[in-house]
Amino acid sequence: MQNAPADSLIGQEYEVEVGPVAHGGHCIARTEAGRVLFVRHALPGERVVARVTEGESTSRFLRADAVEILQPSKDRVEAPCPFAGPGKCGGCDWQHAKPGAQRRLKGEVIAEQLQRLAGLTPEEAGWDGTVMPAEGDKLPAGEVPQWRTRVQYAVDAEGHAGLRRHRSHEVEVIDHCMIAAEGVSELGIEKRTWEGMASIEAIAATGSQDRQVILTPRPGARLPIVELDKPVSVLRVGEKDKAIHRVHGRDFVRERADDRTYRVGGGGFWQVHPKAAQTLMLAVMQGLTPRKGDTALDLYCGVGLFAGAIADRVGDKGAVLGIESGKRAVEDARHNLAAYDRVRIEQGKVEQVLPRTRITDVDLIVLDPPRAGAGKDTVHHLASLGARRIAYVACDPAALARDLAYFRDGGYRVRTLRAFDLFPMTHHVECVAILEPVK
């Protein structure tokens, strides 16, 4: 016997009291019938009309937008960006919240994930519960920090640049992104049309005047002549190999951190906020307190930010091994740290390369895994190496909490945890946890 097809509830409206914030940039509410709603554009304690954007009669929960605010929170402000709001750009989650409230909401998400997934209170994690703004980002309500040094524009069928709507492939055409760094905005991407292009990534290095655009053409389309408002290097994504190829100018940008210049090639990973690399590097070094002669691992090392900082501090008798899966990032890391005989960079996935090294003990470990986290097997391997301190840099509090629970199983406890608001107006947050063996 076949089940009856589920009825779509998209467009259905409910008047609800908004409950606590949840991981993902929304709050939790319940209909009178008890149905769970994940509501965007709302704040805890508000009474709103929520319109369903995803879900059916059989769904475990529904996604919805707050389309009418009946009783606003004292933390609510008018969204400064004209492209923020229900059905519009999906890039920012908290344009409608005061800056201090945004940080408080992120802190509540971190605390909830730590408790639910790792069984840790803030006190047990050595965390005071605050999310710190980056230097220069503490602005009055209604003002928006221009922090995003890398912006991925989508292009619609008419060639207009914009940003994706929330959980959609549809393009919200814009004339300006308020959170884009000045170096991105001054390129004027939004002012011209981009016939035949699927997307454009704009990069403005903060350690130099380097500017770069990476074009992804639609199948069979020819590359346009790129004439922007500022000098810029141009790269393209190959239609068949999906590799990034230089069209003209440099195929890398130069970034600065820890009084060192880092080459970052082919759209490779570098922290997006101008102050993020320096902020995270200092937090990691303060937590690890490297000593002369220490041996260290830098896992998911990218272009070598933490490996370079550790190498400076462990001296000639120390040693650092970095592991990174990206081929171009490994090339850049080796170039960036070529002056250090004590640094070695290996290419490959951490879970595959680390066992092959046959390393059995190490003094320090830093890991900055992708959003999914390091995972149980890798964490248990790291815990077996007996490191004096481990620094875990995390862009996702759920993955961090899961991995902290695995570290606890491996005999490590959290010594301190710090949280940084390096993605203002969005739900994203960066954490640095310092772990040590349980005595």
CSV table of C-alpha atoms in Angstrom, one decimal:
chain,number,residue,atom,x,y,z
A,1,MET,CA,0.0,0.0,0.0
A,2,GLN,CA,1.5,3.3,-1.0
A,3,ASN,CA,1.6,6.3,1.4
A,4,ALA,CA,-0.5,9.3,0.4
A,5,PRO,CA,1.6,12.1,-1.1
A,6,ALA,CA,2.6,14.8,1.5
A,7,ASP,CA,1.0,18.2,1.1
A,8,SER,CA,3.4,21.2,0.6
A,9,LEU,CA,3.0,23.8,3.3
A,10,ILE,CA,5.1,26.4,1.5
A,11,GLY,CA,3.3,29.8,1.9
A,12,GLN,CA,1.4,28.7,5.0
A,13,GLU,CA,1.5,31.4,7.7
A,14,TYR,CA,1.6,30.9,11.5
A,15,GLU,CA,1.5,33.5,14.3
A,16,VAL,CA,4.1,32.3,16.8
A,17,GLU,CA,6.2,33.2,19.8
A,18,VAL,CA,9.9,33.0,18.9
A,19,GLY,CA,12.0,30.8,21.1
A,20,PRO,CA,15.8,30.4,21.4
A,21,VAL,CA,18.4,30.8,18.7
A,22,ALA,CA,19.6,27.7,17.0
A,23,HIS,CA,22.7,26.8,15.0
A,24,GLY,CA,22.3,27.9,11.4
A,25,GLY,CA,21.1,31.5,11.6
A,26,HIS,CA,17.5,31.0,12.7
A,27,CYS,CA,15.4,30.7,15.9
A,28,ILE,CA,13.1,28.0,17.0
A,29,ALA,CA,9.3,28.4,17.3
A,30,ARG,CA,6.3,26.1,17.6
A,31,THR,CA,2.9,26.3,16.1
A,32,GLU,CA,-0.2,25.9,18.3
A,33,ALA,CA,-0.3,22.3,17.1
A,34,GLY,CA,3.3,21.8,18.2
A,35,ARG,CA,5.0,21.8,14.8
A,36,VAL,CA,8.6,23.0,15.0
A,37,LEU,CA,9.5,26.0,12.8
A,38,PHE,CA,13.1,27.2,12.1
A,39,VAL,CA,12.4,30.9,11.6
A,40,ARG,CA,14.9,33.3,9.9
A,41,HIS,CA,14.7,37.1,10.3
A,42,ALA,CA,13.4,36.8,13.8
A,43,LEU,CA,14.8,37.2,17.3
A,44,PRO,CA,14.2,35.3,20.6
A,45,GLY,CA,11.2,36.6,22.5
A,46,GLU,CA,9.4,38.2,19.5
A,47,ARG,CA,5.9,37.5,18.3
A,48,VAL,CA,5.9,37.2,14.5
A,49,VAL,CA,4.0,36.0,11.5
A,50,ALA,CA,6.1,33.2,10.1
A,51,ARG,CA,5.6,32.1,6.5
A,52,VAL,CA,6.8,28.6,5.5
A,53,THR,CA,9.5,28.5,2.9
A,54,GLU,CA,10.3,24.7,3.0
A,55,GLY,CA,8.4,21.7,4.3
A,56,GLU,CA,5.5,19.4,3.9
A,57,SER,CA,2.7,18.0,6.1
A,58,THR,CA,5.0,15.0,7.0
A,59,SER,CA,8.2,17.0,7.6
A,60,ARG,CA,9.8,16.8,11.0
A,61,PHE,CA,10.2,20.6,11.0
A,62,LEU,CA,9.4,23.5,8.7
A,63,ARG,CA,11.6,26.4,7.6
A,64,ALA,CA,10.1,29.8,7.6
A,65,ASP,CA,10.7,33.5,7.4
A,66,ALA,CA,9.3,36.1,9.8
A,67,VAL,CA,7.4,38.3,7.4
A,68,GLU,CA,5.6,40.5,10.0
A,69,ILE,CA,6.9,41.5,13.4
A,70,LEU,CA,4.0,41.9,15.8
A,71,GLN,CA,6.1,42.3,19.0
A,72,PRO,CA,9.7,43.3,18.3
A,73,SER,CA,12.7,42.5,20.5
A,74,LYS,CA,14.7,45.4,22.0
A,75,ASP,CA,17.6,44.0,20.1
A,76,ARG,CA,16.0,44.5,16.7
A,77,VAL,CA,17.1,47.2,14.3
A,78,GLU,CA,16.1,48.1,10.8
A,79,ALA,CA,18.3,46.0,8.5
A,80,PRO,CA,20.9,48.5,7.0
A,81,CYS,CA,21.2,46.5,3.8
A,82,PRO,CA,18.3,46.8,1.3
A,83,PHE,CA,19.0,43.3,0.0
A,84,ALA,CA,18.5,41.6,3.4
A,85,GLY,CA,15.2,40.2,4.4
A,86,PRO,CA,12.7,37.4,3.6
A,87,GLY,CA,13.2,36.0,0.1
A,88,LYS,CA,16.2,38.2,-0.6
A,89,CYS,CA,20.0,37.7,-0.3
A,90,GLY,CA,21.0,34.7,1.9
A,91,GLY,CA,24.5,36.0,2.8
A,92,CYS,CA,23.6,37.7,6.1
A,93,ASP,CA,21.6,36.2,8.9
A,94,TRP,CA,21.5,38.9,11.5
A,95,GLN,CA,21.3,42.3,9.7
A,96,HIS,CA,18.2,42.9,11.8
A,97,ALA,CA,20.0,42.5,15.2
A,98,LYS,CA,22.2,45.0,17.1
A,99,PRO,CA,25.9,44.1,16.9
A,100,GLY,CA,26.1,43.2,20.6
A,101,ALA,CA,23.0,41.0,20.2
A,102,GLN,CA,24.5,39.2,17.3
A,103,ARG,CA,27.6,38.3,19.4
A,104,ARG,CA,25.3,37.2,22.3
A,105,LEU,CA,23.3,35.0,20.0
A,106,LYS,CA,26.5,33.3,18.7
A,107,GLY,CA,27.6,32.8,22.2
A,108,GLU,CA,24.3,31.1,23.0
A,109,VAL,CA,24.7,28.8,20.0
A,110,ILE,CA,28.3,27.8,21.1
A,111,ALA,CA,27.1,27.1,24.6
A,112,GLU,CA,24.2,25.0,23.4
A,113,GLN,CA,26.4,22.9,21.1
A,114,LEU,CA,29.0,22.4,23.8
A,115,GLN,CA,26.4,21.2,26.2
A,116,ARG,CA,24.4,19.0,23.8
A,117,LEU,CA,27.3,17.4,21.9
A,118,ALA,CA,30.2,17.4,24.4
A,119,GLY,CA,28.4,17.7,27.8
A,120,LEU,CA,30.5,20.8,28.6
A,121,THR,CA,29.4,23.9,30.4
A,122,PRO,CA,31.2,27.2,29.5
A,123,GLU,CA,33.0,26.9,32.8
A,124,GLU,CA,34.2,23.4,32.1
A,125,ALA,CA,35.4,24.6,28.7
A,126,GLY,CA,37.4,27.5,30.3
A,127,TRP,CA,35.2,30.0,28.4
A,128,ASP,CA,33.7,33.2,29.8
A,129,GLY,CA,30.8,33.0,27.4
A,130,THR,CA,31.7,36.1,25.3
A,131,VAL,CA,32.3,36.3,21.6
A,132,MET,CA,34.9,39.0,20.9
A,133,PRO,CA,34.6,41.4,18.0
A,134,ALA,CA,37.6,41.9,15.8
A,135,GLU,CA,39.5,45.1,16.2
A,136,GLY,CA,37.7,47.9,14.6
A,137,ASP,CA,34.4,46.0,14.2
A,138,LYS,CA,32.7,47.4,17.3
A,139,LEU,CA,30.4,49.8,15.5
A,140,PRO,CA,27.0,51.4,16.5
A,141,ALA,CA,23.8,49.7,15.6
A,142,GLY,CA,23.0,50.4,11.9
A,143,GLU,CA,26.6,50.5,10.8
A,144,VAL,CA,28.1,47.5,9.1
A,145,PRO,CA,31.8,46.5,9.1
A,146,GLN,CA,33.2,46.1,5.7
A,147,TRP,CA,35.1,42.9,6.3
A,148,ARG,CA,34.5,40.4,3.5
A,149,THR,CA,37.7,40.3,1.5
A,150,ARG,CA,36.5,37.5,-0.7
A,151,VAL,CA,33.0,37.6,-2.3
A,152,GLN,CA,31.5,35.0,-4.5
A,153,TYR,CA,29.1,36.6,-6.9
A,154,ALA,CA,26.5,34.6,-8.8
A,155,VAL,CA,25.5,35.8,-12.3
A,156,ASP,CA,21.9,35.6,-13.5
A,157,ALA,CA,20.8,34.7,-17.1
A,158,GLU,CA,21.0,38.4,-18.2
A,159,GLY,CA,24.6,38.7,-16.9
A,160,HIS,CA,23.8,40.7,-13.8
A,161,ALA,CA,26.0,40.0,-10.7
A,162,GLY,CA,24.4,39.3,-7.4
A,163,LEU,CA,24.3,36.9,-4.4
A,164,ARG,CA,22.4,33.7,-3.9
A,165,ARG,CA,19.1,33.7,-2.0
A,166,HIS,CA,18.9,31.6,1.1
A,167,ARG,CA,19.0,27.8,0.3
A,168,SER,CA,18.4,28.6,-3.3
A,169,HIS,CA,20.2,28.9,-6.7
A,170,GLU,CA,18.2,32.0,-7.5
A,171,VAL,CA,20.2,35.2,-7.8
A,172,GLU,CA,19.4,38.4,-5.9
A,173,VAL,CA,20.9,41.1,-8.1
A,174,ILE,CA,22.6,43.8,-6.1
A,175,ASP,CA,24.3,47.1,-6.7
A,176,HIS,CA,26.5,46.9,-3.6
A,177,CYS,CA,27.4,44.4,-0.8
A,178,MET,CA,27.6,46.2,2.5
A,179,ILE,CA,29.9,43.7,4.2
A,180,ALA,CA,32.3,43.6,1.2
A,181,ALA,CA,35.7,45.0,2.0
A,182,GLU,CA,36.5,48.3,0.4
A,183,GLY,CA,39.1,46.5,-1.9
A,184,VAL,CA,36.3,44.4,-3.3
A,185,SER,CA,33.7,47.1,-3.6
A,186,GLU,CA,36.1,49.4,-5.5
A,187,LEU,CA,36.4,46.9,-8.3
A,188,GLY,CA,32.8,47.7,-9.4
A,189,ILE,CA,31.8,44.1,-10.2
A,190,GLU,CA,28.1,45.0,-9.8
A,191,LYS,CA,28.3,47.9,-12.3
A,192,ARG,CA,28.8,45.8,-15.4
A,193,THR,CA,27.2,42.8,-17.1
A,194,TRP,CA,28.9,39.4,-17.3
A,195,GLU,CA,27.4,37.6,-20.3
A,196,GLY,CA,28.2,33.9,-20.3
A,197,MET,CA,29.6,33.9,-16.8
A,198,ALA,CA,28.2,31.6,-14.1
A,199,SER,CA,30.0,33.2,-11.2
A,200,ILE,CA,32.8,35.7,-10.3
A,201,GLU,CA,34.9,35.5,-7.2
A,202,ALA,CA,36.5,38.8,-6.2
A,203,ILE,CA,39.5,38.8,-3.9
A,204,ALA,CA,41.1,41.9,-2.2
A,205,ALA,CA,44.2,41.0,-0.3
A,206,THR,CA,44.7,42.9,3.0
A,207,GLY,CA,48.5,42.4,3.1
A,208,SER,CA,49.0,44.1,-0.2
A,209,GLN,CA,47.2,46.0,-3.0
A,210,ASP,CA,46.7,42.7,-4.9
A,211,ARG,CA,43.2,42.3,-6.4
A,212,GLN,CA,42.0,39.3,-8.3
A,213,VAL,CA,38.9,38.0,-10.0
A,214,ILE,CA,38.2,34.4,-10.8
A,215,LEU,CA,35.7,33.8,-13.6
A,216,THR,CA,33.6,30.6,-14.0
A,217,PRO,CA,32.1,30.7,-17.5
A,218,ARG,CA,28.9,28.8,-18.4
A,219,PRO,CA,29.5,25.8,-20.7
A,220,GLY,CA,30.7,26.9,-24.1
A,221,ALA,CA,30.9,30.6,-23.2
A,222,ARG,CA,33.8,32.8,-24.2
A,223,LEU,CA,35.7,34.8,-21.6
A,224,PRO,CA,34.9,38.6,-21.6
A,225,ILE,CA,37.4,41.3,-21.7
A,226,VAL,CA,37.6,42.3,-18.0
A,227,GLU,CA,37.7,46.1,-17.5
A,228,LEU,CA,37.1,47.0,-13.9
A,229,ASP,CA,37.6,50.2,-11.8
A,230,LYS,CA,40.9,49.1,-10.3
A,231,PRO,CA,43.9,47.1,-11.6
A,232,VAL,CA,43.2,43.4,-11.2
A,233,SER,CA,44.5,40.0,-12.1
A,234,VAL,CA,42.2,37.6,-13.9
A,235,LEU,CA,41.9,33.9,-13.6
A,236,ARG,CA,39.4,31.4,-15.0
A,237,VAL,CA,38.0,28.0,-14.0
A,238,GLY,CA,38.5,25.5,-16.7
A,239,GLU,CA,35.3,24.0,-18.2
A,240,LYS,CA,36.6,20.5,-18.3
A,241,ASP,CA,39.3,20.2,-15.6
A,242,LYS,CA,37.7,22.7,-13.2
A,243,ALA,CA,41.3,23.8,-12.4
A,244,ILE,CA,42.1,27.5,-12.1
A,245,HIS,CA,44.1,29.0,-14.9
A,246,ARG,CA,45.8,32.4,-15.2
A,247,VAL,CA,44.5,34.8,-17.9
A,248,HIS,CA,46.6,37.8,-17.0
A,249,GLY,CA,48.4,39.2,-14.0
A,250,ARG,CA,49.6,37.2,-11.0
A,251,ASP,CA,48.0,33.9,-10.2
A,252,PHE,CA,48.3,34.7,-6.5
A,253,VAL,CA,47.7,37.4,-3.9
A,254,ARG,CA,50.0,38.4,-1.1
A,255,GLU,CA,48.7,38.4,2.5
A,256,ARG,CA,50.3,39.4,5.7
A,257,ALA,CA,50.3,37.9,9.2
A,258,ASP,CA,52.8,37.6,12.0
A,259,ASP,CA,55.2,40.1,10.2
A,260,ARG,CA,55.4,37.7,7.3
A,261,THR,CA,54.1,37.8,3.7
A,262,TYR,CA,52.2,34.7,2.5
A,263,ARG,CA,51.6,33.8,-1.1
A,264,VAL,CA,48.0,32.5,-1.6
A,265,GLY,CA,47.5,31.2,-5.2
A,266,GLY,CA,44.6,30.2,-7.4
A,267,GLY,CA,41.8,31.4,-5.0
A,268,GLY,CA,43.3,29.3,-2.2
A,269,PHE,CA,42.1,29.5,1.4
A,270,TRP,CA,42.9,32.5,3.5
A,271,GLN,CA,40.8,33.9,6.3
A,272,VAL,CA,38.2,36.2,4.9
A,273,HIS,CA,38.1,38.9,7.6
A,274,PRO,CA,41.1,41.3,7.3
A,275,LYS,CA,42.0,40.8,11.0
A,276,ALA,CA,41.2,37.1,11.2
A,277,ALA,CA,44.6,35.5,10.3
A,278,GLN,CA,46.5,37.7,12.9
A,279,THR,CA,43.8,37.2,15.5
A,280,LEU,CA,43.7,33.5,15.2
A,281,MET,CA,47.5,33.1,15.0
A,282,LEU,CA,47.9,35.1,18.2
A,283,ALA,CA,45.2,33.1,20.0
A,284,VAL,CA,46.9,29.8,18.9
A,285,MET,CA,50.4,30.9,19.9
A,286,GLN,CA,49.2,32.2,23.3
A,287,GLY,CA,47.5,28.9,23.9
A,288,LEU,CA,50.2,26.6,22.8
A,289,THR,CA,53.2,28.6,24.3
A,290,PRO,CA,55.8,26.9,22.0
A,291,ARG,CA,59.2,26.3,23.5
A,292,LYS,CA,62.6,26.2,21.9
A,293,GLY,CA,63.2,22.7,20.5
A,294,ASP,CA,59.5,21.6,20.4
A,295,THR,CA,58.2,19.4,17.7
A,296,ALA,CA,54.8,20.3,16.2
A,297,LEU,CA,52.1,19.3,13.8
A,298,ASP,CA,50.1,21.8,11.7
A,299,LEU,CA,47.2,19.9,10.3
A,300,TYR,CA,45.0,21.2,7.4
A,301,CYS,CA,47.8,23.7,7.2
A,302,GLY,CA,46.7,25.7,4.1
A,303,VAL,CA,49.5,28.0,3.0
A,304,GLY,CA,51.4,27.6,6.3
A,305,LEU,CA,50.1,30.4,8.6
A,306,PHE,CA,50.4,28.4,11.9
A,307,ALA,CA,53.4,26.4,10.7
A,308,GLY,CA,55.3,29.6,10.1
A,309,ALA,CA,54.4,31.1,13.4
A,310,ILE,CA,55.4,27.9,15.3
A,311,ALA,CA,58.6,27.6,13.3
A,312,ASP,CA,59.6,31.1,14.5
A,313,ARG,CA,59.1,30.2,18.1
A,314,VAL,CA,60.6,26.7,18.3
A,315,GLY,CA,64.0,27.7,16.9
A,316,ASP,CA,66.6,25.8,14.9
A,317,LYS,CA,66.3,22.7,17.1
A,318,GLY,CA,62.6,22.5,16.7
A,319,ALA,CA,60.6,20.8,13.9
A,320,VAL,CA,57.2,21.4,12.3
A,321,LEU,CA,55.3,19.1,10.0
A,322,GLY,CA,52.4,20.5,8.0
A,323,ILE,CA,49.8,18.4,6.2
A,324,GLU,CA,47.5,19.8,3.6
A,325,SER,CA,45.3,18.2,0.9
A,326,GLY,CA,45.3,21.0,-1.7
A,327,LYS,CA,48.1,20.7,-4.2
A,328,ARG,CA,48.3,24.5,-4.9
A,329,ALA,CA,48.2,25.3,-1.1
A,330,VAL,CA,51.1,22.9,-0.5
A,331,GLU,CA,53.1,24.6,-3.2
A,332,ASP,CA,52.4,27.9,-1.6
A,333,ALA,CA,53.2,26.7,1.9
A,334,ARG,CA,56.5,25.3,0.7
A,335,HIS,CA,57.3,28.6,-1.0
A,336,ASN,CA,56.2,30.7,2.0
A,337,LEU,CA,58.3,28.7,4.5
A,338,ALA,CA,61.3,27.9,2.2
A,339,ALA,CA,63.6,29.7,4.6
A,340,TYR,CA,62.9,27.2,7.4
A,341,ASP,CA,64.8,23.9,7.2
A,342,ARG,CA,62.9,22.8,10.2
A,343,VAL,CA,59.5,22.9,8.4
A,344,ARG,CA,58.2,20.1,6.2
A,345,ILE,CA,55.0,20.2,4.3
A,346,GLU,CA,53.3,16.9,3.1
A,347,GLN,CA,50.4,16.8,0.6
A,348,GLY,CA,47.4,14.6,1.2
A,349,LYS,CA,44.4,14.0,3.5
A,350,VAL,CA,45.4,14.2,7.2
A,351,GLU,CA,43.8,10.8,8.0
A,352,GLN,CA,45.9,9.1,5.3
A,353,VAL,CA,49.2,11.0,5.6
A,354,LEU,CA,49.5,11.1,9.4
A,355,PRO,CA,49.6,7.3,9.9
A,356,ARG,CA,52.3,7.1,7.1
A,357,THR,CA,54.6,9.5,9.0
A,358,ARG,CA,54.9,6.9,11.8
A,359,ILE,CA,55.2,9.8,14.3
A,360,THR,CA,54.5,8.4,17.7
A,361,ASP,CA,55.0,11.5,19.9
A,362,VAL,CA,54.9,15.3,19.4
A,363,ASP,CA,55.0,18.3,21.7
A,364,LEU,CA,52.3,20.5,20.1
A,365,ILE,CA,49.5,20.1,17.6
A,366,VAL,CA,47.4,22.7,15.8
A,367,LEU,CA,44.5,21.7,13.6
A,368,ASP,CA,42.2,23.9,11.6
A,369,PRO,CA,39.9,21.3,9.9
A,370,PRO,CA,37.1,22.0,7.3
A,371,ARG,CA,33.6,22.7,8.5
A,372,ALA,CA,32.8,19.0,9.1
A,373,GLY,CA,35.6,18.8,11.7
A,374,ALA,CA,38.4,16.3,12.1
A,375,GLY,CA,36.3,13.2,13.0
A,376,LYS,CA,36.6,10.4,15.5
A,377,ASP,CA,39.5,8.4,14.0
A,378,THR,CA,41.7,11.4,13.4
A,379,VAL,CA,41.1,12.8,16.9
A,380,HIS,CA,41.9,9.5,18.6
A,381,HIS,CA,45.1,9.3,16.6
A,382,LEU,CA,46.1,12.8,17.7
A,383,ALA,CA,45.3,12.0,21.3
A,384,SER,CA,47.7,9.0,21.2
A,385,LEU,CA,50.6,11.3,20.3
A,386,GLY,CA,50.9,12.7,23.8
A,387,ALA,CA,51.1,16.4,22.9
A,388,ARG,CA,51.6,18.9,25.7
A,389,ARG,CA,49.0,21.2,24.1
A,390,ILE,CA,46.6,21.0,21.2
A,391,ALA,CA,45.1,24.1,19.5
A,392,TYR,CA,41.8,23.4,17.7
A,393,VAL,CA,40.6,26.2,15.4
A,394,ALA,CA,37.0,25.7,14.4
A,395,CYS,CA,34.6,27.6,12.2
A,396,ASP,CA,31.6,25.4,13.2
A,397,PRO,CA,30.6,25.0,16.9
A,398,ALA,CA,28.8,21.7,16.3
A,399,ALA,CA,31.9,20.1,14.7
A,400,LEU,CA,34.1,21.5,17.5
A,401,ALA,CA,31.8,20.1,20.2
A,402,ARG,CA,31.7,16.7,18.6
A,403,ASP,CA,35.5,16.6,18.3
A,404,LEU,CA,36.0,17.8,21.9
A,405,ALA,CA,34.0,14.9,23.1
A,406,TYR,CA,36.3,12.5,21.1
A,407,PHE,CA,39.3,14.3,22.6
A,408,ARG,CA,37.9,13.7,26.1
A,409,ASP,CA,37.6,10.0,25.3
A,410,GLY,CA,41.2,10.1,24.3
A,411,GLY,CA,42.3,11.7,27.6
A,412,TYR,CA,42.3,15.4,26.8
A,413,ARG,CA,40.4,18.2,28.5
A,414,VAL,CA,39.7,21.8,27.3
A,415,ARG,CA,41.9,24.2,29.1
A,416,THR,CA,40.5,27.4,27.5
A,417,LEU,CA,38.1,28.4,24.7
A,418,ARG,CA,37.9,31.7,23.0
A,419,ALA,CA,35.3,32.8,20.4
A,420,PHE,CA,35.7,35.5,17.8
A,421,ASP,CA,33.1,37.3,15.7
A,422,LEU,CA,35.0,37.2,12.4
A,423,PHE,CA,31.9,37.0,10.3
A,424,PRO,CA,29.7,39.9,11.4
A,425,MET,CA,26.1,39.9,10.2
A,426,THR,CA,26.2,36.2,9.6
A,427,HIS,CA,25.7,33.2,12.0
A,428,HIS,CA,29.2,32.0,11.5
A,429,VAL,CA,31.7,32.3,14.4
A,430,GLU,CA,35.3,31.2,14.9
A,431,CYS,CA,36.6,29.4,18.0
A,432,VAL,CA,40.0,28.5,19.3
A,433,ALA,CA,40.1,25.7,21.9
A,434,ILE,CA,43.3,24.8,23.8
A,435,LEU,CA,43.5,21.2,25.1
A,436,GLU,CA,45.8,19.5,27.4
A,437,PRO,CA,46.1,15.9,28.8
A,438,VAL,CA,44.0,15.1,31.8
A,439,LYS,CA,46.5,14.8,34.7
